Amino acid sequence: MSSPEKNLALLMILAGPTGTGKTTLCDGMAAKYSGIQRVITCTTRRPRDGEVNGVDYFFLSQEEFDMKVSKDAFLEHAQVHNKQHHYGTLKSETLDKLSDNCDLAMNIDVQGVAAFQKAAENDALLKQRLVTVFLMPRSLEEIEQRLIDRGTDDREEINRRLASAREEMLLWDTYDFCLISGSKEEDFSKIESIWKAEKQRVTRMVG
Ligand code: 5GP
């Protein structure tokens, strides 16, 4: 009888409306488990107070972003929140790292997840490693309150994000998991459970 030979790395993607704490959950996983890296994505939006280039995002000018698009450096890229800013995930930060068997956690918007799901259809490595989790807020009012409490967006931006949230919430059933958001601790514990269970999947222990 053969025994488990491998422990293949995972790419866990968290998506869902703004204000559900996706970034904090990814950071938390990377902080608690030294083997997990948070994927740094690219954006053309300006850094918020306290955000650091190369840590929170790769903050790019529109020209730098367009150059990466022309070089086919992105696995996916999209305009998020009513076409305000560009965001993109580098192949070097995802596919290359998975090839090196590095465990990854990341958060992107629902368009990004759809692009990953499509890419996985023709990419055996990605298909074997991808786990998608939708974070469902309990209500739109709760998101609005979280955005107000965060204090980083003006009213116009909050309205834009709420409009995106409404549309994103329709897509929950295209994910592997849907987590109804509770307290930060509850959400983190559920994400950990999903991660641990997915690491034991037999399809990730063989060739
Ligand atoms: P924020 O501007 O608040 O940091 O992020 C706005 C949204 O962009 C969030 O939903 C975040 O998950 C998403 N996002 C961040 N990076 C990427 C990316 O590389 N691709 C896509 N499609 N969405 C991203």
XYZ file of N, CA and C and ligand atoms in Angstrom:
645
model
N 0.855 -1.196 0.000
C 0.000 0.000 0.000
C 0.895 1.252 0.000
N 0.562 2.222 -0.846
C 1.385 3.436 -0.869
C 0.973 4.354 0.281
N 1.883 5.242 0.669
C 1.533 6.211 1.709
C 1.650 7.625 1.148
N 1.049 8.597 1.862
C 1.092 9.963 1.339
C 2.535 10.410 1.113
N 2.824 10.914 -0.093
C 4.214 11.274 -0.378
C 4.438 12.768 -0.341
N 3.364 13.520 -0.618
C 3.594 14.945 -0.844
C 2.694 15.784 0.039
N 3.054 17.046 0.142
C 2.214 18.005 0.826
C 2.212 19.247 -0.057
N 1.379 19.194 -1.075
C 1.421 20.244 -2.086
C 0.870 21.570 -1.552
N 1.536 22.636 -1.950
C 1.152 23.977 -1.472
C -0.235 24.370 -1.969
N -0.892 25.211 -1.164
C -2.221 25.725 -1.504
C -2.149 27.194 -1.911
N -3.089 27.591 -2.744
C -3.340 29.018 -2.981
C -4.770 29.277 -2.522
N -4.905 29.877 -1.328
C -6.252 30.181 -0.847
C -6.590 31.635 -1.197
N -7.702 31.800 -1.914
C -8.126 33.162 -2.268
C -9.382 33.523 -1.502
N -9.317 34.635 -0.800
C -10.495 35.160 -0.105
C -11.065 36.300 -0.923
N -12.370 36.262 -1.129
C -13.023 37.355 -1.845
C -14.348 37.642 -1.159
N -14.968 38.718 -1.611
C -16.229 39.107 -0.997
C -16.210 40.608 -0.819
N -17.331 41.160 -0.412
C -17.450 42.611 -0.339
C -16.391 43.267 0.529
N -16.133 44.488 0.198
C -15.220 45.318 0.964
C -15.676 45.399 2.425
N -14.718 45.558 3.313
C -15.086 45.750 4.722
C -15.353 44.466 5.477
N -15.111 43.298 4.842
C -15.344 42.037 5.564
C -14.053 41.546 6.237
N -12.981 42.318 6.116
C -11.752 41.952 6.827
C -10.890 40.928 6.121
N -11.025 40.841 4.783
C -10.245 39.838 4.017
C -8.742 40.033 4.202
N -8.319 41.286 4.128
C -6.874 41.566 4.224
C -6.352 41.152 5.591
N -7.103 41.494 6.631
C -6.687 41.138 7.988
C -6.599 39.623 8.146
N -7.552 38.901 7.540
C -7.537 37.436 7.646
C -6.299 36.860 6.943
N -5.985 37.378 5.759
C -4.796 36.893 5.037
C -3.533 37.200 5.829
N -3.460 38.440 6.332
C -2.281 38.823 7.126
C -2.169 37.919 8.357
N -3.322 37.651 8.973
C -3.333 36.810 10.171
C -2.826 35.410 9.888
N -3.239 34.839 8.764
C -2.774 33.492 8.395
C -1.257 33.496 8.178
N -0.770 34.534 7.476
C 0.672 34.603 7.199
C 1.460 34.833 8.494
N 0.852 35.584 9.429
C 1.557 35.857 10.688
C 1.591 34.603 11.572
N 0.500 33.836 11.570
C 0.436 32.678 12.470
C 1.197 31.473 11.917
N 1.152 31.312 10.608
C 1.790 30.132 9.998
C 2.965 30.601 9.153
N 4.161 30.322 9.615
C 5.349 30.884 8.944
C 5.497 30.369 7.513
N 4.869 29.224 7.217
C 4.987 28.682 5.858
C 4.083 29.386 4.846
N 3.131 30.189 5.338
C 2.180 30.828 4.414
C 2.627 32.245 4.085
N 2.692 32.550 2.797
C 2.996 33.927 2.374
C 1.724 34.591 1.867
N 1.565 35.861 2.181
C 0.455 36.605 1.585
C 0.913 37.124 0.227
N 0.098 36.889 -0.782
C 0.442 37.353 -2.131
C 0.277 38.872 -2.176
N 1.313 39.559 -2.621
C 1.232 41.016 -2.789
C 0.748 41.278 -4.213
N -0.336 42.028 -4.331
C -0.865 42.343 -5.665
C -0.497 43.792 -6.024
N -0.802 44.175 -7.242
C -0.441 45.510 -7.730
C -1.682 46.392 -7.802
N -1.480 47.673 -7.574
C -2.595 48.614 -7.763
C -2.083 49.965 -8.240
N -2.980 50.675 -8.948
C -2.647 52.043 -9.356
C -3.241 53.054 -8.377
N -3.962 52.576 -7.341
C -4.488 53.572 -6.396
C -3.353 54.031 -5.476
N -3.551 55.198 -4.870
C -2.529 55.744 -3.978
C -2.511 54.968 -2.661
N -1.330 54.884 -2.035
C -1.276 54.226 -0.715
C -2.095 55.014 0.308
N -2.791 54.272 1.180
C -3.447 54.946 2.312
C -2.386 55.169 3.389
N -2.727 55.981 4.382
C -1.782 56.212 5.485
C -1.345 54.883 6.077
N -0.056 54.720 6.217
C 0.469 53.500 6.842
C 0.737 52.381 5.872
N 0.224 52.456 4.657
C 0.482 51.383 3.686
C 1.889 51.533 3.095
N 2.527 50.390 2.890
C 3.927 50.383 2.456
C 4.044 49.635 1.135
N 4.789 50.224 0.205
C 5.011 49.587 -1.092
C 5.769 48.266 -0.907
N 5.277 47.224 -1.538
C 5.945 45.920 -1.432
C 5.478 45.113 -0.229
N 4.690 45.742 0.646
C 4.154 45.026 1.815
C 2.640 44.896 1.648
N 1.970 46.043 1.483
C 0.510 46.020 1.317
C 0.137 45.784 -0.141
N 0.815 46.457 -1.019
C 0.640 46.326 -2.472
C 1.964 46.684 -3.124
N 2.074 46.378 -4.400
C 3.049 47.062 -5.228
C 2.272 48.240 -5.813
N 2.594 49.432 -5.364
C 1.885 50.629 -5.847
C 2.552 51.087 -7.146
N 1.813 51.024 -8.248
C 2.379 51.321 -9.568
C 1.702 52.552 -10.171
N 2.453 53.253 -11.012
C 1.829 54.306 -11.822
C 1.035 53.600 -12.923
N 0.152 54.358 -13.581
C -0.614 53.758 -14.687
C 0.332 53.245 -15.769
N 1.416 53.980 -16.018
C 2.387 53.577 -17.057
C 3.053 52.268 -16.676
N 3.474 52.167 -15.425
C 4.130 50.926 -14.965
C 3.152 49.747 -15.059
N 1.896 50.017 -14.697
C 0.882 48.958 -14.741
C 0.686 48.495 -16.191
N 0.541 49.482 -17.107
C 0.317 49.155 -18.527
C 1.494 48.365 -19.104
N 2.690 48.710 -18.659
C 3.894 48.003 -19.127
C 3.816 46.521 -18.722
N 3.374 46.262 -17.501
C 3.251 44.866 -17.045
C 2.177 44.134 -17.836
N 1.093 44.848 -18.152
C 0.038 44.230 -18.970
C 0.632 43.833 -20.321
N 1.399 44.745 -20.926
C 1.924 44.459 -22.273
C 2.943 43.324 -22.235
N 3.594 43.142 -21.093
C 4.566 42.040 -20.976
C 3.896 40.740 -20.523
N 2.574 40.751 -20.379
C 1.811 39.565 -19.967
C 2.247 39.057 -18.583
N 2.583 40.025 -17.708
C 3.077 39.658 -16.380
C 1.959 39.289 -15.412
N 0.710 39.677 -15.729
C -0.396 39.429 -14.796
C -1.128 38.135 -15.108
N -1.485 37.390 -14.068
C -2.400 36.256 -14.264
C -3.806 36.800 -14.480
N -4.131 37.862 -13.755
C -5.411 38.552 -13.970
C -5.212 40.002 -13.604
N -5.993 40.865 -14.244
C -6.026 42.265 -13.809
C -7.414 42.817 -14.093
N -7.797 43.798 -13.281
C -9.172 44.297 -13.386
C -9.246 45.716 -12.868
N -10.297 46.393 -13.274
C -10.623 47.683 -12.680
C -11.674 47.397 -11.609
N -11.387 47.854 -10.416
C -12.235 47.506 -9.275
C -12.968 48.761 -8.809
N -14.141 48.566 -8.227
C -14.971 49.657 -7.705
C -15.326 50.681 -8.770
N -16.221 50.287 -9.633
C -16.727 51.194 -10.669
C -15.609 51.853 -11.472
N -14.638 51.010 -11.840
C -13.584 51.408 -12.778
C -12.738 52.590 -12.306
N -12.564 52.673 -10.991
C -11.753 53.761 -10.440
C -10.254 53.495 -10.566
N -9.823 52.282 -10.215
C -8.398 51.966 -10.176
C -8.147 50.591 -10.779
N -6.902 50.384 -11.206
C -6.513 49.071 -11.722
C -5.828 48.255 -10.616
N -6.112 46.969 -10.635
C -5.483 46.033 -9.705
C -5.057 44.813 -10.513
N -3.959 44.171 -10.119
C -3.539 42.984 -10.865
C -2.677 42.046 -10.046
N -2.796 40.758 -10.357
C -2.020 39.717 -9.672
C -0.928 39.226 -10.602
N 0.300 39.313 -10.137
C 1.439 38.896 -10.961
C 1.576 37.375 -11.008
N 1.903 36.864 -12.185
C 2.192 35.426 -12.298
C 3.384 35.059 -11.404
N 4.357 35.978 -11.332
C 5.563 35.685 -10.535
C 5.234 35.527 -9.050
N 4.158 36.174 -8.582
C 3.786 36.108 -7.165
C 2.898 34.902 -6.861
N 2.368 34.276 -7.894
C 1.423 33.184 -7.663
C 1.918 31.880 -8.312
N 1.885 31.812 -9.645
C 2.239 30.551 -10.315
C 3.674 30.137 -9.993
N 4.604 31.104 -10.041
C 6.011 30.765 -9.792
C 6.192 30.258 -8.359
N 5.508 30.914 -7.424
C 5.666 30.503 -6.018
C 4.999 29.151 -5.746
N 3.873 28.899 -6.417
C 3.245 27.577 -6.261
C 4.174 26.499 -6.827
N 4.849 26.808 -7.929
C 5.797 25.843 -8.509
C 6.917 25.542 -7.519
N 7.246 26.522 -6.671
C 8.264 26.307 -5.626
C 7.643 25.699 -4.367
N 6.382 25.303 -4.447
C 5.623 24.697 -3.341
C 5.504 25.602 -2.119
N 5.236 26.874 -2.389
C 5.077 27.849 -1.318
C 3.580 28.058 -1.061
N 3.140 27.882 0.187
C 1.728 28.099 0.537
C 1.382 29.583 0.457
N 0.233 29.884 -0.158
C -0.115 31.283 -0.421
C -1.546 31.605 0.019
N -1.718 32.822 0.539
C -3.069 33.328 0.825
C -3.169 34.715 0.211
N -4.328 35.025 -0.344
C -4.477 36.335 -0.968
C -5.937 36.769 -0.983
N -6.133 38.085 -1.149
C -7.513 38.557 -1.349
C -7.559 39.432 -2.583
N -8.541 39.143 -3.422
C -8.773 39.916 -4.640
C -10.287 40.070 -4.800
N -10.689 40.802 -5.808
C -12.130 40.990 -5.969
C -12.733 39.813 -6.759
N -14.041 39.825 -6.915
C -14.721 38.671 -7.522
C -14.340 38.464 -9.002
N -14.024 39.553 -9.697
C -13.577 39.398 -11.093
C -12.255 38.636 -11.121
N -11.383 38.950 -10.173
C -10.083 38.278 -10.081
C -10.267 36.791 -9.826
N -11.182 36.457 -8.920
C -11.416 35.037 -8.614
C -11.929 34.310 -9.861
N -12.855 34.955 -10.572
C -13.393 34.327 -11.789
C -12.259 34.062 -12.782
N -11.312 34.996 -12.878
C -10.179 34.808 -13.795
C -9.303 33.640 -13.333
N -9.096 33.525 -12.019
C -8.313 32.393 -11.490
C -9.028 31.070 -11.775
N -10.355 31.064 -11.561
C -11.113 29.817 -11.788
C -11.009 29.406 -13.257
N -11.072 30.399 -14.136
C -10.978 30.102 -15.570
C -9.579 29.603 -15.918
N -8.565 30.286 -15.375
C -7.171 29.877 -15.647
C -6.938 28.442 -15.159
N -7.567 28.087 -14.038
C -7.364 26.752 -13.462
C -7.916 25.640 -14.362
N -8.899 26.005 -15.199
C -9.473 24.984 -16.105
C -8.404 24.415 -17.040
N -7.428 25.246 -17.399
C -6.383 24.810 -18.340
C -5.007 24.698 -17.697
N -4.959 24.742 -16.380
C -3.665 24.713 -15.710
C -3.767 23.713 -14.552
N -3.193 22.546 -14.761
C -3.357 21.457 -13.795
C -2.801 21.828 -12.423
N -1.669 22.536 -12.427
C -1.053 22.902 -11.147
C -1.976 23.839 -10.360
N -2.490 24.842 -11.049
C -3.373 25.801 -10.386
C -4.651 25.117 -9.898
N -5.196 24.255 -10.731
C -6.440 23.555 -10.386
C -6.277 22.732 -9.099
N -5.133 22.073 -9.006
C -4.885 21.208 -7.848
C -4.707 22.015 -6.562
N -4.242 23.278 -6.698
C -3.866 24.050 -5.503
C -4.892 25.087 -5.068
N -5.794 25.445 -5.958
C -6.684 26.583 -5.705
C -7.827 26.258 -4.729
N -8.018 27.136 -3.751
C -9.167 27.034 -2.837
C -9.780 28.432 -2.747
N -11.065 28.544 -3.068
C -11.695 29.869 -3.054
C -12.701 29.968 -1.905
N -12.635 31.079 -1.211
C -13.527 31.294 -0.059
C -14.228 32.634 -0.222
N -15.548 32.603 -0.134
C -16.328 33.844 -0.206
C -16.697 34.275 1.207
N -16.388 35.520 1.524
C -16.738 36.063 2.839
C -18.022 36.872 2.711
N -19.067 36.337 3.281
C -20.396 36.956 3.137
C -20.701 37.797 4.378
N -20.908 39.089 4.193
C -21.266 39.910 5.360
C -22.684 39.578 5.812
N -22.984 39.868 7.082
C -24.354 39.582 7.542
C -25.354 40.546 6.914
N -24.899 41.766 6.610
C -25.809 42.730 5.955
C -24.989 43.845 5.308
N -25.629 44.559 4.393
C -24.972 45.717 3.777
C -24.770 46.837 4.802
N -25.710 46.917 5.742
C -25.593 47.957 6.783
C -24.318 47.743 7.593
N -24.018 46.466 7.828
C -22.812 46.164 8.606
C -21.550 46.599 7.849
N -21.545 46.355 6.531
C -20.392 46.795 5.739
C -20.261 48.310 5.802
N -21.397 48.986 5.657
C -21.377 50.442 5.670
C -20.780 50.943 6.992
N -21.215 50.332 8.085
C -20.706 50.757 9.387
C -19.210 50.495 9.509
N -18.758 49.331 8.995
C -17.325 49.026 9.074
C -16.503 50.029 8.273
N -17.036 50.413 7.108
C -16.313 51.388 6.274
C -16.259 52.749 6.968
N -17.375 53.118 7.590
C -17.399 54.398 8.316
C -16.383 54.351 9.466
N -16.382 53.214 10.201
C -15.465 53.080 11.340
C -14.004 53.097 10.886
N -13.739 52.517 9.697
C -12.359 52.471 9.203
C -11.828 53.884 8.953
N -12.745 54.749 8.521
C -12.381 56.168 8.402
C -11.426 56.509 7.278
N -11.247 55.606 6.301
C -10.269 55.904 5.243
C -10.937 56.357 3.946
N -12.246 56.215 3.832
C -12.923 56.539 2.568
C -13.970 57.633 2.787
N -14.085 58.529 1.790
C -15.131 59.543 1.906
C -16.481 58.935 1.517
N -17.549 59.748 1.671
C -18.911 59.222 1.464
C -19.107 58.675 0.043
N -18.519 59.381 -0.926
C -18.671 58.954 -2.320
C -18.042 57.572 -2.533
N -16.841 57.398 -1.956
C -16.135 56.110 -2.079
C -16.916 55.011 -1.339
N -17.474 55.350 -0.190
C -18.269 54.357 0.563
C -19.467 53.920 -0.288
N -20.132 54.866 -0.933
C -21.287 54.516 -1.777
C -20.874 53.624 -2.939
N -19.705 53.929 -3.520
C -19.195 53.099 -4.633
C -18.949 51.674 -4.149
N -18.333 51.564 -2.973
C -18.005 50.241 -2.442
C -19.265 49.460 -2.070
N -20.287 50.170 -1.594
C -21.551 49.482 -1.262
C -22.244 48.973 -2.523
N -22.153 49.772 -3.599
C -22.770 49.342 -4.863
C -22.067 48.082 -5.382
N -20.706 48.046 -5.291
C -19.968 46.844 -5.712
C -20.352 45.655 -4.847
N -20.477 45.910 -3.535
C -20.784 44.830 -2.584
C -22.091 44.140 -2.951
N -23.084 44.946 -3.303
C -24.408 44.407 -3.646
C -24.284 43.404 -4.795
N -23.493 43.761 -5.807
C -23.331 42.862 -6.971
C -22.490 41.641 -6.622
N -21.414 41.865 -5.850
C -20.521 40.761 -5.502
C -21.237 39.663 -4.718
N -22.178 40.078 -3.858
C -22.834 39.102 -2.982
C -23.668 38.074 -3.750
N -23.982 38.384 -5.011
C -24.751 37.433 -5.829
C -23.914 36.216 -6.236
N -22.582 36.331 -6.089
C -21.698 35.302 -6.651
C -21.222 34.246 -5.658
N -21.749 34.294 -4.445
C -21.225 33.440 -3.378
C -21.198 31.956 -3.746
N -22.182 31.503 -4.545
C -22.281 30.048 -4.769
C -21.363 29.543 -5.885
N -20.459 30.404 -6.385
C -19.476 29.927 -7.363
C -18.132 29.614 -6.680
N -18.135 29.669 -5.325
C -16.895 29.452 -4.562
C -16.870 28.056 -3.939
N -15.670 27.628 -3.526
C -15.564 26.339 -2.821
C -16.199 26.426 -1.439
N -16.020 27.576 -0.770
C -16.551 27.770 0.581
C -17.206 29.140 0.683
N -18.251 29.206 1.511
C -18.864 30.508 1.812
C -18.912 30.647 3.327
N -18.300 31.697 3.809
C -18.199 31.901 5.245
C -19.043 33.120 5.618
N -20.047 32.907 6.458
C -20.860 34.041 6.900
C -20.066 34.773 7.983
N -19.739 36.001 7.696
C -18.832 36.741 8.567
C -19.428 37.003 9.942
N -18.640 36.683 10.973
C -19.052 36.969 12.357
C -18.024 37.890 12.985
N -17.554 37.540 14.183
C -16.497 38.354 14.791
C -15.178 38.037 14.077
N -14.172 38.884 14.262
C -12.867 38.646 13.638
C -12.306 37.296 14.065
N -12.489 36.975 15.357
C -11.941 35.713 15.881
C -12.665 34.520 15.254
N -13.991 34.635 15.152
C -14.760 33.525 14.544
C -14.343 33.321 13.085
N -14.216 34.419 12.363
C -13.845 34.314 10.948
C -12.462 33.686 10.811
N -11.538 34.125 11.656
C -10.177 33.599 11.561
C -10.168 32.104 11.855
N -10.923 31.716 12.859
C -10.945 30.303 13.221
C -11.557 29.454 12.088
N -12.563 29.984 11.407
C -13.153 29.240 10.276
C -12.162 29.139 9.118
N -11.453 30.219 8.843
C -10.456 30.193 7.763
C -9.361 29.168 8.083
N -8.942 29.151 9.338
C -7.920 28.176 9.758
C -8.416 26.746 9.543
N -9.690 26.514 9.888
C -10.253 25.159 9.741
C -10.264 24.747 8.273
N -10.661 25.675 7.426
C -10.705 25.365 5.993
C -9.291 25.060 5.508
N -8.364 25.905 5.905
C -6.964 25.718 5.479
C -6.460 24.326 5.909
N -6.677 24.012 7.186
C -6.159 22.733 7.708
C -6.799 21.555 6.984
N -8.104 21.635 6.762
C -8.787 20.525 6.080
C -8.278 20.389 4.644
N -8.122 21.518 3.977
C -7.681 21.462 2.568
C -6.261 20.917 2.448
N -5.443 21.160 3.478
C -4.072 20.627 3.445
C -4.045 19.102 3.556
N -5.146 18.532 4.098
C -5.194 17.056 4.247
C -5.841 16.381 3.050
N -6.192 17.135 2.042
C -6.899 16.546 0.901
C -5.995 15.553 0.181
N -6.538 14.383 -0.064
C -5.743 13.302 -0.660
C -5.155 13.701 -2.015
N -5.942 14.488 -2.785
C -5.441 14.875 -4.118
C -4.191 15.754 -4.027
N -3.924 16.292 -2.829
C -2.719 17.124 -2.682
C -1.573 16.349 -2.034
N -1.771 15.041 -1.843
C -0.722 14.231 -1.203
C -0.094 13.253 -2.178
N -0.575 13.297 -3.393
C -0.017 12.388 -4.406
C 0.497 13.195 -5.588
N 1.378 12.532 -6.333
C 2.047 13.064 -7.504
C 1.523 14.168 -8.236
P -8.491 48.226 -1.589
O -8.353 49.384 -2.532
O -9.540 48.483 -0.546
O -7.164 47.785 -1.002
O -8.986 46.983 -2.461
C -10.092 47.093 -3.252
C -10.467 45.726 -3.790
O -9.497 45.302 -4.746
C -10.534 44.634 -2.737
O -11.749 43.905 -2.947
C -9.358 43.763 -3.059
O -9.614 42.426 -2.708
C -9.262 43.935 -4.554
N -7.944 43.589 -5.100
C -6.734 43.764 -4.540
N -5.758 43.311 -5.355
C -6.381 42.815 -6.458
C -5.919 42.176 -7.648
O -4.739 41.971 -7.883
N -6.861 41.799 -8.546
C -8.180 42.001 -8.351
N -9.017 41.566 -9.300
N -8.653 42.585 -7.244
C -7.765 42.992 -6.298
